[in-house]
Coordinates of C-alpha atoms in Angstrom, one line a residue:
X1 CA -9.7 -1.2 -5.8
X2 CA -9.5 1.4 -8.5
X3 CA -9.4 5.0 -7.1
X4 CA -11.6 8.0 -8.3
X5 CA -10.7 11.1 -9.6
X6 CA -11.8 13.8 -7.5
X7 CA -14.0 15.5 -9.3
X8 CA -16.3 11.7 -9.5
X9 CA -19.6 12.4 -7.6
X10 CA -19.3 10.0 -4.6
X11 CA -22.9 8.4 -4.1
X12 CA -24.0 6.9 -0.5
X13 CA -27.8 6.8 -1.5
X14 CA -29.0 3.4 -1.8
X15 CA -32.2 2.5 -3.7
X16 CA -35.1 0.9 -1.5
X17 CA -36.0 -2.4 -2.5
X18 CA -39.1 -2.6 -0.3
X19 CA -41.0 0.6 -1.8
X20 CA -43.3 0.5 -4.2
X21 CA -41.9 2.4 -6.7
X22 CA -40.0 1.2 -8.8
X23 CA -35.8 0.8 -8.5
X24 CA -35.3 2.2 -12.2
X25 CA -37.8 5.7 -11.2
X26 CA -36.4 5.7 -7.9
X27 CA -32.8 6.3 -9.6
X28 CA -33.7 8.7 -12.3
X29 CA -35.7 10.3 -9.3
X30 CA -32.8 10.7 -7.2
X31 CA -30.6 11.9 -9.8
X32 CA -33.0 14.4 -11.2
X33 CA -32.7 15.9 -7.5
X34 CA -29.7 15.9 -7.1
X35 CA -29.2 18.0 -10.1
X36 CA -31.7 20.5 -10.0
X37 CA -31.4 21.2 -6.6
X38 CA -27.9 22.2 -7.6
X39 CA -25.5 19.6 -5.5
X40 CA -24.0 17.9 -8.7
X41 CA -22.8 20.6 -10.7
X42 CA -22.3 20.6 -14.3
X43 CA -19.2 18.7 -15.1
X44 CA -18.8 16.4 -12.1
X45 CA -18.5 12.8 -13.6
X46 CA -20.5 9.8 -12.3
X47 CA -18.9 6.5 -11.3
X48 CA -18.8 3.8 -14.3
X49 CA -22.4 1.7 -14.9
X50 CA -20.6 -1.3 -13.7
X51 CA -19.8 0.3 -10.2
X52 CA -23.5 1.8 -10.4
X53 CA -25.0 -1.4 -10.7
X54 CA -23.0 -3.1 -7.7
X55 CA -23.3 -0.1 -5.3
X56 CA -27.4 -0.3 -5.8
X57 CA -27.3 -3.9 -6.3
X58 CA -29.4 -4.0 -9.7
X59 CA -29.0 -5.3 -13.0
X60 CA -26.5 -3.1 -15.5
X61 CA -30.0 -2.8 -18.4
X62 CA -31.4 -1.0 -15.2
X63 CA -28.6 1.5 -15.1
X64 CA -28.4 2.2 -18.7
X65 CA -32.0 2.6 -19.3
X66 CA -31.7 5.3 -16.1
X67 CA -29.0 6.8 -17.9
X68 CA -30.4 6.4 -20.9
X69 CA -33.5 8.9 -19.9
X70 CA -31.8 11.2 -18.0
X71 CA -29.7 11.9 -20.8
X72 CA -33.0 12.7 -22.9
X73 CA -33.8 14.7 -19.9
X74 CA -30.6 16.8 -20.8
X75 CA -29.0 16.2 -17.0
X76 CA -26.2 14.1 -18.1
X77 CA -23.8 13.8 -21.3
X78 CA -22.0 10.9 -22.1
X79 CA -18.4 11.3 -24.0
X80 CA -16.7 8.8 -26.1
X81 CA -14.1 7.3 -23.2
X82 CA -14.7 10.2 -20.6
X83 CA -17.6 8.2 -19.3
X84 CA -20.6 10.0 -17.6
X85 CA -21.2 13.6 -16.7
X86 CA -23.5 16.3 -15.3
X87 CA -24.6 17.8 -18.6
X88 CA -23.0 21.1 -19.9
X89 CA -25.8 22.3 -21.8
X90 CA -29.3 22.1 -22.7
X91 CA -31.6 22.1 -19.6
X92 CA -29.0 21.7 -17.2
X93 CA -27.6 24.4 -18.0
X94 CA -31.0 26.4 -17.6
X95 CA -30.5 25.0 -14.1
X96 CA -27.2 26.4 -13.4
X97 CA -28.8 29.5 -14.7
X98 CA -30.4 29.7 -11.1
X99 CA -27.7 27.9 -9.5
X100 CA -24.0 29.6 -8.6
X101 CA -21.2 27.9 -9.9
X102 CA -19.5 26.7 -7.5
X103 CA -16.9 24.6 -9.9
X104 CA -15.7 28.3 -10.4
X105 CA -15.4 29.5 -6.5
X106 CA -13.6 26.6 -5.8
X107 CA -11.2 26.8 -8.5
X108 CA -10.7 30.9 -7.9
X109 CA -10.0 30.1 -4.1
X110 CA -7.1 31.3 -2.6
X111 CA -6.8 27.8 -0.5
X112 CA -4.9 25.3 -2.6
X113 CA -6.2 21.5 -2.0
X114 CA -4.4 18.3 -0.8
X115 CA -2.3 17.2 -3.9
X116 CA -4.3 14.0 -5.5
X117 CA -2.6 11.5 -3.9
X118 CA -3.3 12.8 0.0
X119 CA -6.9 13.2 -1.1
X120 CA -7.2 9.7 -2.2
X121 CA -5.5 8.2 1.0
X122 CA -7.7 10.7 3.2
X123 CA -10.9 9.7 1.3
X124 CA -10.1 5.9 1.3
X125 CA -8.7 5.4 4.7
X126 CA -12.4 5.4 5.9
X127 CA -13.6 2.7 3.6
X128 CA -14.0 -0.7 4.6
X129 CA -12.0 -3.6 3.9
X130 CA -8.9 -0.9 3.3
X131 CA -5.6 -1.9 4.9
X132 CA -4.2 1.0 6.0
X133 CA -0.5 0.9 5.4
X134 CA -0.4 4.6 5.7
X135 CA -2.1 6.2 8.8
X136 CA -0.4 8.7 10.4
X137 CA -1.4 7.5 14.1
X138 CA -2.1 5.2 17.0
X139 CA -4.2 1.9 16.4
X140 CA -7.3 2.3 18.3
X141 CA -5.7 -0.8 20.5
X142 CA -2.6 1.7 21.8
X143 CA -5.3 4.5 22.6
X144 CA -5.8 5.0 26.3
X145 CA -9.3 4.8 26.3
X146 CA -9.7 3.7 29.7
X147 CA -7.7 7.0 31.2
X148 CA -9.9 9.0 29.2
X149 CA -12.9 7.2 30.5
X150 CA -11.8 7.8 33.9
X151 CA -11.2 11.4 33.7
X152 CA -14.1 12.2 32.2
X153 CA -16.2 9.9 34.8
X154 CA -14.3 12.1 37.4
X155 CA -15.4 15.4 35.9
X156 CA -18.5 14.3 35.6
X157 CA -19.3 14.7 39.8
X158 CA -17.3 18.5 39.3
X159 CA -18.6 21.6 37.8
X160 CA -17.3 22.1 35.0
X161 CA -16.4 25.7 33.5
X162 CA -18.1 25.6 30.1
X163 CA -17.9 29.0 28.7
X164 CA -15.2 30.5 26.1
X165 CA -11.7 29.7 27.9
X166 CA -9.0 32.9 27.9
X167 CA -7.5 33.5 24.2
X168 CA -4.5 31.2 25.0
X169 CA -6.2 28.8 26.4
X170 CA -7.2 27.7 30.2
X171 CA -4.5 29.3 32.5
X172 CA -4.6 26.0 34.6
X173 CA -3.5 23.9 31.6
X174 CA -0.8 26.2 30.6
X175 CA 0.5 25.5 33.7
X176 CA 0.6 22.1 33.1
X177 CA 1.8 22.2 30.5
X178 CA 4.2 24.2 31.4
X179 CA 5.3 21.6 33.9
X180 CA 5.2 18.9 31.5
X181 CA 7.8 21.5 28.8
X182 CA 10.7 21.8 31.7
X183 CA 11.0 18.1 31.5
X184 CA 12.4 18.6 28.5
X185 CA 14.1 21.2 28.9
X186 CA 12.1 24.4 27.8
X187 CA 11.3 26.9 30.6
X188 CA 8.6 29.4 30.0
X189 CA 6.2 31.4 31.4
X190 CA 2.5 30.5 30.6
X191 CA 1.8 33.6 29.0
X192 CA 4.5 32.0 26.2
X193 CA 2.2 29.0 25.7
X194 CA -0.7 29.0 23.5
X195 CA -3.4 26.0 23.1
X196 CA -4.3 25.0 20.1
X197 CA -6.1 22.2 17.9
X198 CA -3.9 20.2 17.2
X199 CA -0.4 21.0 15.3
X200 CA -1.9 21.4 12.3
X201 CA -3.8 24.3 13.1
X202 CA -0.5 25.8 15.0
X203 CA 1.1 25.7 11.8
X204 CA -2.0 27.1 9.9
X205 CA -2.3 30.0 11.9
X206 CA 1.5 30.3 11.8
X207 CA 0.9 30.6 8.2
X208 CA -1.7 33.4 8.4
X209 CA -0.3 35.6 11.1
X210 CA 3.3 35.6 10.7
X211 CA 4.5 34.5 7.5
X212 CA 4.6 36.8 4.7
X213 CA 3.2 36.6 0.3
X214 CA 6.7 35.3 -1.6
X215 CA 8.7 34.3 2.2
X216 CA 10.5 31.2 1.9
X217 CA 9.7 28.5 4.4
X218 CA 12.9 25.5 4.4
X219 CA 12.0 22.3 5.1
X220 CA 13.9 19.4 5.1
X221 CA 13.8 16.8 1.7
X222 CA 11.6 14.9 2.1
X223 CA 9.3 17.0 4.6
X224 CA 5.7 16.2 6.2
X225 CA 5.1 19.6 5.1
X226 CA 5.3 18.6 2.1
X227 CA 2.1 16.8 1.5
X228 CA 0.4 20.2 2.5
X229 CA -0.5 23.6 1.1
X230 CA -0.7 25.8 4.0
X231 CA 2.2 27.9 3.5
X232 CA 1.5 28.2 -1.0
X233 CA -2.0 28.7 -0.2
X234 CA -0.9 32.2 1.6
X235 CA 2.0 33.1 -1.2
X236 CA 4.5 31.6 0.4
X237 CA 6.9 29.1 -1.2
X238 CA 8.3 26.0 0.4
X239 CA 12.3 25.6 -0.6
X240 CA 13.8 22.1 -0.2
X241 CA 16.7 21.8 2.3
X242 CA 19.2 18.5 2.1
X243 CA 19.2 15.7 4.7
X244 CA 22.0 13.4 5.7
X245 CA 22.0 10.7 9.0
X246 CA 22.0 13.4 10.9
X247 CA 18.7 15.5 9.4
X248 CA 18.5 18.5 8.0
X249 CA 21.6 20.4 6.7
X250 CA 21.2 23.7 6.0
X251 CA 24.6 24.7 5.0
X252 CA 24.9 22.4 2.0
X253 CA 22.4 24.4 0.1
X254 CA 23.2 28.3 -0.9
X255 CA 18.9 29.1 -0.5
X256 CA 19.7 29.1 3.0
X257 CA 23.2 30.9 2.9
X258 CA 22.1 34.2 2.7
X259 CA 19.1 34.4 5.0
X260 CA 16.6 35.9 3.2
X261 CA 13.8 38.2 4.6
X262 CA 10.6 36.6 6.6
X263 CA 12.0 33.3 5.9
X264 CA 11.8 30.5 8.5
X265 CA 12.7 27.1 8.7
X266 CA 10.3 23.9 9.5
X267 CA 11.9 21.1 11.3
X268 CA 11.1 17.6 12.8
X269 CA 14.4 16.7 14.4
X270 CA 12.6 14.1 16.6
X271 CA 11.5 11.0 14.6
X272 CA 10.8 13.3 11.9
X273 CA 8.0 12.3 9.0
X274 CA 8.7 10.7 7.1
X275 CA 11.7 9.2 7.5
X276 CA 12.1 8.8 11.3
X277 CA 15.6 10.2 11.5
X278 CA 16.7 12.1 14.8
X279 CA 19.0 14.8 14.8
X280 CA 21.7 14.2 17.6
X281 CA 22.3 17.0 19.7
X282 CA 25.3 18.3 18.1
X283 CA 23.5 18.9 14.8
X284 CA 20.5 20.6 16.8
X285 CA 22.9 23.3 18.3
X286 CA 24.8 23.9 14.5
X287 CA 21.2 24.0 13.1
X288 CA 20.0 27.1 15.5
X289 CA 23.4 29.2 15.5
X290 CA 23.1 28.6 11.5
X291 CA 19.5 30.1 11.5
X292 CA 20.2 32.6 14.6
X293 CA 23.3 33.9 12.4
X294 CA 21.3 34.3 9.5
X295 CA 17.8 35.9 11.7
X296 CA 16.6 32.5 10.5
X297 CA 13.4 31.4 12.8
X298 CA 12.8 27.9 13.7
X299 CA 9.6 25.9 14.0
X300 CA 10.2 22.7 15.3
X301 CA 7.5 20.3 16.0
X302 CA 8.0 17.8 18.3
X303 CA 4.7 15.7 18.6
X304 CA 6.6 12.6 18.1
X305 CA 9.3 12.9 20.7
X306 CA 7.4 11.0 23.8
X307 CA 7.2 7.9 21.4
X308 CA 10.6 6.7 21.8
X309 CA 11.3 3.1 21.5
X310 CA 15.2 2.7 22.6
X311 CA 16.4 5.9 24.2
X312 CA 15.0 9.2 24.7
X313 CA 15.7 11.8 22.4
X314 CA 18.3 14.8 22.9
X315 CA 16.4 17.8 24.2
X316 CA 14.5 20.2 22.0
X317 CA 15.8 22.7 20.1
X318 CA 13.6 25.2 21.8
X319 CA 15.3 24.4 25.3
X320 CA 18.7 25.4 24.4
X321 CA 17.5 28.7 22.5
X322 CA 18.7 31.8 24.1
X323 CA 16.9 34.7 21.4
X324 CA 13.4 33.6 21.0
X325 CA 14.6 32.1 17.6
X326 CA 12.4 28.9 18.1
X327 CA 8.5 28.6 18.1
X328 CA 7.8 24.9 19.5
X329 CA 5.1 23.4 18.6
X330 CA 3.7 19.5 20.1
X331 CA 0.4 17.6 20.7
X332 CA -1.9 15.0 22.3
X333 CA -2.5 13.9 18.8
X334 CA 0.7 11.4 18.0
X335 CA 1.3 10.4 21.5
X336 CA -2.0 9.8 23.2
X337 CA -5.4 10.2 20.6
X338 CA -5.9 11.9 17.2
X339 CA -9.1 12.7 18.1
X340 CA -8.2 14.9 21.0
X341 CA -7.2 18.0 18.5
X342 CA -5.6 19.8 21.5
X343 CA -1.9 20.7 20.9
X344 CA 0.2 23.7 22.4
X345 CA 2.6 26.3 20.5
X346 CA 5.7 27.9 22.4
X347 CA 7.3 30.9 21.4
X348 CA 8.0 34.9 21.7
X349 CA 4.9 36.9 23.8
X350 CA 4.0 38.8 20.6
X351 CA 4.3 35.8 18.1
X352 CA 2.0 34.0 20.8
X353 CA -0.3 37.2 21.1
X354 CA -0.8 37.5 17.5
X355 CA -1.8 33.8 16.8
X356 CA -4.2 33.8 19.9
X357 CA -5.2 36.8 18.0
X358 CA -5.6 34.5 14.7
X359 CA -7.3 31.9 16.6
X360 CA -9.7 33.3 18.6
X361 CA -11.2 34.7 15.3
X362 CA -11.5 31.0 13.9
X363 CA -12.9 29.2 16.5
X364 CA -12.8 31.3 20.1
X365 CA -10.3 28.5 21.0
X366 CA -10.2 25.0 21.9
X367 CA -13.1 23.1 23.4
X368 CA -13.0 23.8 27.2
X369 CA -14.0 20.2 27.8
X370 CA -11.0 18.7 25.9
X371 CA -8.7 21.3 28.3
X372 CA -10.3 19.7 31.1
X373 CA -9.4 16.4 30.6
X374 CA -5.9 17.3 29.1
X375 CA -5.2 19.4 32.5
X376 CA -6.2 16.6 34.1
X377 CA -3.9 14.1 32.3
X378 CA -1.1 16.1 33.0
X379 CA -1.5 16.7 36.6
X380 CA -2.4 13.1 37.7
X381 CA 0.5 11.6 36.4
X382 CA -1.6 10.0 34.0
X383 CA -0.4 11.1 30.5
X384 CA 3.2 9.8 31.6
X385 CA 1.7 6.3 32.6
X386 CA -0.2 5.9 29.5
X387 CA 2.6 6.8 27.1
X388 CA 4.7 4.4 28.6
X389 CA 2.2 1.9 28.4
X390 CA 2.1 2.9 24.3
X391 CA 5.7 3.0 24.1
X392 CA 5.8 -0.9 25.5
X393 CA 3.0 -1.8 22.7
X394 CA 4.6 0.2 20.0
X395 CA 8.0 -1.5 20.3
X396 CA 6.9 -4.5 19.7
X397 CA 5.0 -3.7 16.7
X398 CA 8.0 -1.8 15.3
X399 CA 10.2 -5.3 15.9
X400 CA 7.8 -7.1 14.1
X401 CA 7.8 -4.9 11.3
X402 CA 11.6 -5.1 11.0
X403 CA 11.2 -8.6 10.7
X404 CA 8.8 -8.6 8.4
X405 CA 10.7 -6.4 6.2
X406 CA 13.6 -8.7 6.7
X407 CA 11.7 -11.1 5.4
X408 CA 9.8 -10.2 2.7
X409 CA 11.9 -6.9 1.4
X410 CA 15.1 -8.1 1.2
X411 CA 16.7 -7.1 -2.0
X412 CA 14.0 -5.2 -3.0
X413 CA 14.5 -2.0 -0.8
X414 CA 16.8 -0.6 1.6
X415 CA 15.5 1.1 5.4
X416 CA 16.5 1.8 8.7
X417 CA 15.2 0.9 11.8
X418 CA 13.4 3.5 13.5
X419 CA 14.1 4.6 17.2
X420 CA 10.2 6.1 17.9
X421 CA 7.6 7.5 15.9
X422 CA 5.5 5.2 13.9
X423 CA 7.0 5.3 10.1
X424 CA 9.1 3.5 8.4
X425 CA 10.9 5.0 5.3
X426 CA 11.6 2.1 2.2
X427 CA 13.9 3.4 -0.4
X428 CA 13.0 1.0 -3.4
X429 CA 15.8 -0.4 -5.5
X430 CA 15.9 -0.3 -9.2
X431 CA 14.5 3.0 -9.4
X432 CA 10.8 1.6 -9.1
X433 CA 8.5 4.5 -8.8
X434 CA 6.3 4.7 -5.6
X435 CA 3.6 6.2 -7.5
X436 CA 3.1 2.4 -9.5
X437 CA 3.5 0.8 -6.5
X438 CA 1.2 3.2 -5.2
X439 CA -1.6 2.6 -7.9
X440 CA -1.1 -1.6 -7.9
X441 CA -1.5 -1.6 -4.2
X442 CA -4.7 -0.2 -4.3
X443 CA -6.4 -2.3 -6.4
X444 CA -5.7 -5.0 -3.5
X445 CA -7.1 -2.5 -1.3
X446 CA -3.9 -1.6 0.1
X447 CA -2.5 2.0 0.9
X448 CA 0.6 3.3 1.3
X449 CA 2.3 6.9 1.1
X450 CA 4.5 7.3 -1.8
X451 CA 7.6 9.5 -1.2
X452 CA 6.7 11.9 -4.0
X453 CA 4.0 13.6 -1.9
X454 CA 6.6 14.7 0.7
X455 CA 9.5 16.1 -1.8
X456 CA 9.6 15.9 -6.0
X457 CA 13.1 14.1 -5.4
X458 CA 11.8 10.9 -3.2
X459 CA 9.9 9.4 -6.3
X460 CA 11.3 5.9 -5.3
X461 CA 10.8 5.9 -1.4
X462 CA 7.2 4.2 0.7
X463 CA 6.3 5.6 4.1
X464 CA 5.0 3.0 5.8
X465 CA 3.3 2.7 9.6
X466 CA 3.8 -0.2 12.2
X467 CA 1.4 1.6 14.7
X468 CA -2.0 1.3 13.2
X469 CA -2.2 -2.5 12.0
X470 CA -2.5 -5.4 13.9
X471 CA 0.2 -8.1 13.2
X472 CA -1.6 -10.2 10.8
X473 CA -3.1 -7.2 8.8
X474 CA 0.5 -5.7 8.7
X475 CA 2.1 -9.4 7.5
X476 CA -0.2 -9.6 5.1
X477 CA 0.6 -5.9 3.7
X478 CA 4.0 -5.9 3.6
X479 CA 3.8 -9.4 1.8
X480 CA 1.6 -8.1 -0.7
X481 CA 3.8 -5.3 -1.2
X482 CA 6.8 -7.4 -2.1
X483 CA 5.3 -9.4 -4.6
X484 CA 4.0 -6.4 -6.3
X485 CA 7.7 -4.7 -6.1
X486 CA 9.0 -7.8 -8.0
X487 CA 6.5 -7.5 -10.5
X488 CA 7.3 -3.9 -11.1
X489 CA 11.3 -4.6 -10.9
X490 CA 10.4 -7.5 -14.0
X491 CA 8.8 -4.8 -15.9
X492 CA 11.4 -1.9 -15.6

């Protein structure tokens, strides 16, 4: 499966083959619409004829005599190898007369996109017949749908509160939460605690409210962060820190020797992503008297750490922080359901006052219903007996997958065996690039995450999930995979 470039229109119409127009009027129709109402904008390219004619199921002649008149129509151009496009001039351009050009707002915006290769993955993931080698969460099978059920059937005899919860988020949760943080460790009073969706949106209003135009945010090599623009897309610039066993070292790089002011570091020291390392305890108290020393702050996130496989992890940074150096940040997302978007953010009253701050002029906070059913999760006892249940799943997918890689990788890459999460990180041998393996797999429909996208220096490394696929789809992948790495080993 070949993938587009993003600026290729993406077409979901579909002719109708019972109407009584024709199929060849109904597509120049639908085109002409789409153009002169202004949704296609002058330079967007069209998929190939071929892929026309199978996604309408006609005849190719029926395309090309489409194409044919609506390039007399002046609405498309045609270039010698650069395929189809909305036309530049003539009539259409008459049209974008009356029409703003948005090609030019979006490339003026101040909000950088996902690099090509996470907007691919992202776009593609919800295709059919895709494998998904690459999804960052829980099969639909580990999701506990059932507790969910229950809890909302349970609500549904209450009444509910349903109007805008308090800026940080339903006091009742936080407490919850808050009973749920001193497990680990990290004792705090509510008003420390903000909800949020999601970690993501922790770190983007991070990114907004406390970070400053030029700061240097450290992240580990390779980093999650990496495969997003938050922090560019406010000024900031994201500075490489190396890892060993252990995770990130910050002392073996002079960027983070002299401190440097507004900097912060970005952490995963609990099955971080990508490459599932943990930091032992040892390394997490050198890592925060390095940054406390330096007026360093931490984020760590943490929504991986109830997904241990073996052993529980060593306690959080955050619970052994003395100086509000730390802001923690963990979710339902990783750990229970994606779908859920409710996370939590720890840290210093005023950082947490000035992000609710952020947040309550995005969204006026997090729906109240998904609170609901998160407080209640917490308090019945039932998040702990549905992560267990995960855990007991996950294992044995992540066995498998060691076996399989046994298997069928065997000289072709080296990787360690995780201890939670869901990734596994494959360093390919022979210097094979990840992006090639990257582009071969997906012509068979397979997707992967090459390391690239998470540090410039990872170019021959595959992050690769055991949670998501069932056995056979996973067998089949990793199979796939190898023969393609053999192929690409013969040709370097």
């Amino acid at each position: 499966m070949a993938h587009q470039p993003m600026d290729m229109i993406r077409i979901e119409w579909r002719p109708d083959k019972q109407a009584k127009a024709s199929i060849y009027s109904q597509i120049v129709a639908f085109f002409q619409e789409r153009i002169t109402s202004g949704d296609w904008v002058s330079g967007q390219k069209l998929p190939s004829q071929r892929k026309l004619a199978e996604m309408f199921g006609v005849n190719r002649s029926t395309i090309v005599e489409a194409m044919d008149e609506l390039q007399a129509l002046g609405l498309l151009e045609g270039s010698h190898g650069g395929g189809t496009r909305v036309a530049n001039e003539g009539w259409a351009m008459l049209i974008q007369d009356k029409t703003p050009d948005w090609q030019s707002y979006i490339k003026a915006s101040r909000f950088y996109p996902n690099v090509p290769t996470v907007q691919i993955v992202n776009r593609l993931e919800f295709q059919s017949g895709i494998t998904r080698m690459s999804t960052g969460e829980l099969s639909p099978e580990l999701m506990q749908t059932k507790i969910t059920q229950d809890i909302l059937s349970q609500l549904s005899d209450r009444k509910l509160f349903m109007n805008y919860p308090d800026p940080l988020g339903m006091p009742s949760l936080r407490r919850a939460i808050q009973a749920h943080l001193k497990k680990n460790g990290i004792e705090v009073p509510i008003s420390s605690i903000l909800i949020v969706s999601g970690a993501l949106q922790a770190l983007q209003l991070i990114s907004i409210g406390i970070v400053k135009s030029q700061a240097r945010v450290f992240v580990e090599s390779p980093s999650y962060l990496g495969s997003l623009n938050i922090f560019q897309s406010v000024g900031a610039q994201l500075v490489s820190v190396p890892m060993d066993a252990q995770g990130i070292a910050p002392w073996r790089t002079k960027d983070m020797q002299s401190g440097g002011a507004h900097s912060l570091l970005y952490t995963i020291p609990t099955f971080q992503n990508p490459t599932g390392c943990v930091m032992p305890a040892s390394r997490r108290r050198e890592v925060l008297q390095y940054c406390t020393e330096r007026h360093i702050p931490i984020i760590e996130d943490d929504v991986f750490r109830d997904l241990w496989l073996d052993a529980p992890p060593p306690p959080p940074m955050k619970a052994i922080d003395r100086c509000g150096s730390v802001v923690y940040i963990s979710s339902l997302s990783k750990c229970f359901s994606p779908g859920f978007r409710l996370g939590w953010l720890v840290g210093p009253e005023a950082i947490v006052q000035r992000l609710a701050d952020a947040k309550m002029q995005m969204d006026y906070g997090v729906s109240v219903l998904t609170q609901q059913v998160a407080e209640e999760l917490f308090t019945g006892g039932l998040y702990e007996q549905g992560v267990q249940n995960i855990r007991t799943r996950l294992k044995t997918r992540r066995d498998f997958m060691m076996r399989l890689l046994e298997r069928w990788m065997d000289g072709l890459a080296d990787w360690n065996c995780p201890a939670g999460g869901f990734f596994v990180w494959l360093r390919l041998r022979n210097r094979v690039q990840a992006e090639s393996l990257f582009k071969r797999a997906l012509t068979e429909g397979l997707l992967i995450m090459p390391g690239g996208v998470y540090d410039k220096n990872h170019t021959s490394s595959v992050r690769l999930t055991y949670g998501y696929l069932p056995e056979e789809e996973m067998e089949r992948g990793v199979r796939r995979l190898s023969e393609m790495l053999r192929g690409l080993q013969n040709e370097t």
